[in-house]
XYZ file of C-alpha atoms in Angstrom:
156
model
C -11.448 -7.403 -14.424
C -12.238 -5.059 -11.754
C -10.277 -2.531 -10.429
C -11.410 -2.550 -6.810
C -13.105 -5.159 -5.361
C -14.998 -4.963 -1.873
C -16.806 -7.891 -0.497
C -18.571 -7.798 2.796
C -16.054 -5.720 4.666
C -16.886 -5.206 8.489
C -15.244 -3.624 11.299
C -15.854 -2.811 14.765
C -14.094 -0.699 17.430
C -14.948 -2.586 20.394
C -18.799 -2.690 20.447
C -19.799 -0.159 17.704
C -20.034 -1.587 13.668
C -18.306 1.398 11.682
C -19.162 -1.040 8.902
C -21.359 -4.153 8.375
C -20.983 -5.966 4.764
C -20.222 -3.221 3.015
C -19.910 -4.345 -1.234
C -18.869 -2.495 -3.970
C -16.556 -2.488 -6.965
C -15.142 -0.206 -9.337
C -13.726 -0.680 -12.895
C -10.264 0.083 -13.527
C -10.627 3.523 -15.129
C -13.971 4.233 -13.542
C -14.350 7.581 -11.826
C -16.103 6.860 -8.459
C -17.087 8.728 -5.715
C -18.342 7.429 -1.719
C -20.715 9.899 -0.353
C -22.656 9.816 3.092
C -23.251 11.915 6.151
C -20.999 12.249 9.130
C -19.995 9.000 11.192
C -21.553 6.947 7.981
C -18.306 4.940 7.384
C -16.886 7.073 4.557
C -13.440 7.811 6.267
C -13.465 3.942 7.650
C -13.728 2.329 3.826
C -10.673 4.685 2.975
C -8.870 3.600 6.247
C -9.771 -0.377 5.469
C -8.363 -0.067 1.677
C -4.884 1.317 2.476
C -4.482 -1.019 5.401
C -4.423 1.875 7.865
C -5.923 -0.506 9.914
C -7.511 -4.042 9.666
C -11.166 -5.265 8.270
C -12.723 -7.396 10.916
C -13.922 -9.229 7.850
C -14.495 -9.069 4.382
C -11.932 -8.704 1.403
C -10.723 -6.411 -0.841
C -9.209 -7.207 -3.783
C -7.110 -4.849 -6.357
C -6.064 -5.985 -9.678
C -7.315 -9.188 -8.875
C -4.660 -9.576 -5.879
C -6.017 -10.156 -2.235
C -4.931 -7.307 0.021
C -5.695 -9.446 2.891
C -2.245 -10.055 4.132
C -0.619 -7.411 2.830
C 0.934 -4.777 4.586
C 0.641 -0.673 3.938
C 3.512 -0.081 1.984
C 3.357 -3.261 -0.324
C -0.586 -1.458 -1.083
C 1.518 1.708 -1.609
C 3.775 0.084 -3.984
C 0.284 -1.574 -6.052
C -0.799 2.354 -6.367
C -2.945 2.396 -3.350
C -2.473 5.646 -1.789
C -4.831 7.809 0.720
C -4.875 11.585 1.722
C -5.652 12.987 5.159
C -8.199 16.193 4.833
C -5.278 18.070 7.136
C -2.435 19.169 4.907
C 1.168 18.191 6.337
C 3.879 19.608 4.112
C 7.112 21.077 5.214
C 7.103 24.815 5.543
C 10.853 25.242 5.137
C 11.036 23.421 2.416
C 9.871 24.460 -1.782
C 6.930 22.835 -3.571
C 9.381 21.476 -5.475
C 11.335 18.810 -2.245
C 7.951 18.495 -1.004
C 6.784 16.785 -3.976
C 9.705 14.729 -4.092
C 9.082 13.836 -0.517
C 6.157 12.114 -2.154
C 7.376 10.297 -4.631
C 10.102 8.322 -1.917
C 7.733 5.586 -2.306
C 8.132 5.234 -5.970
C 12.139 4.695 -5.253
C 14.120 1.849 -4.925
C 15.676 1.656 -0.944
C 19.652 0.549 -1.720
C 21.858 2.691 1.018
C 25.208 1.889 0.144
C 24.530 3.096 -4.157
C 22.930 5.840 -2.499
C 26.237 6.627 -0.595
C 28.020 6.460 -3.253
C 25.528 8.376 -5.731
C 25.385 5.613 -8.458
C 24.499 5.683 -11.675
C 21.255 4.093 -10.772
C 20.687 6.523 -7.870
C 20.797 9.422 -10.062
C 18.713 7.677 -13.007
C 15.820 7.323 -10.117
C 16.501 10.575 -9.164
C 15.915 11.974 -12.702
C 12.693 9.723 -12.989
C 11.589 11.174 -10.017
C 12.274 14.843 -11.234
C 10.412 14.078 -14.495
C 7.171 12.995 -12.412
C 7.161 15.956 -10.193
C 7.432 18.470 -13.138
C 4.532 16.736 -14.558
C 2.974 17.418 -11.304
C 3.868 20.633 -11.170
C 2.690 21.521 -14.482
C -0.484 19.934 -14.130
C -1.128 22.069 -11.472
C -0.274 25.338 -12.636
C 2.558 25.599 -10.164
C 5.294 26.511 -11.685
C 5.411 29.899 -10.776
C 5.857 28.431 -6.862
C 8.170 25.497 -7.545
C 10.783 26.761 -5.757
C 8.781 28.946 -3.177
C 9.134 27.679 0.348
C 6.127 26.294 1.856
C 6.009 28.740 4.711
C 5.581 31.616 2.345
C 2.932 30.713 0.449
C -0.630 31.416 1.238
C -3.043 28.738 2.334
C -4.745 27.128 -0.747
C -1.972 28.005 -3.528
């Protein structure tokens, strides 16, 4: 089964075709790469496949499920994530929160146990903790986990 599926995906903004039956797919665990020159579509394929805004037509399919009328966060929630090329963290805060800033997708929304600090909340919260130090490792960051942002120089 593929991965990612994209069948003849178009859009337009008003009169200009950013894309015109654009195909591809990629196997799950395939390493793949899109590669083109300025104003070739590259940033509008990303765009279409997290729903940051709507094919005029086409389909993509992940893991076999139709993204079609899905909406950004339920993509999120399938592992669907994108990056912007301008970094937005928050200076005042470590590496540390602003990797767990990150993983609020990845946790369950119930207000009132999180009021009330349940059992449950704080299991997430440890699963959450657990991800980020993996994170953190991975990246050789431990020496800046608990750095703030604003301190650090660009590219650490």
């Amino acid at each position: 089964m593929s991965g990612l599926t994209v069948s003849r995906l178009s859009v337009a903004h008003g009169a200009i075709a950013a894309l015109k039956d654009v195909s591809f797919s990629v196997e799950a665990g395939q390493l793949a790469a899109v590669i083109g020159s300025n104003g070739a579509g590259k940033t509008t394929i990303f765009n279409l496949i997290s729903l940051i805004y709507p094919a005029s037509a086409g389909q993509i399919r992940f893991l076999g499920k139709d993204l079609g009328h899905m909406s950004p966060d339920q993509v999120v929630q399938l592992g669907i994530g994108r990056t912007f090329q301008n970094i937005e963290l928050f200076a005042q805060a470590t590496v540390l929160q602003n990797l767990l800033i990150g993983r609020h997708a990845h946790t369950p929304k119930r207000p009132l146990a999180e009021m009330f600090f349940t059992r449950s909340v704080r299991d997430s919260e440890l699963v959450n903790r657990r991800a980020v130090e993996k994170v953190i490792d991975f990246l050789d960051l431990a020496a800046y986990r608990d750095a703030t942002v604003a301190g650090l120089p660009y590219g650490v």
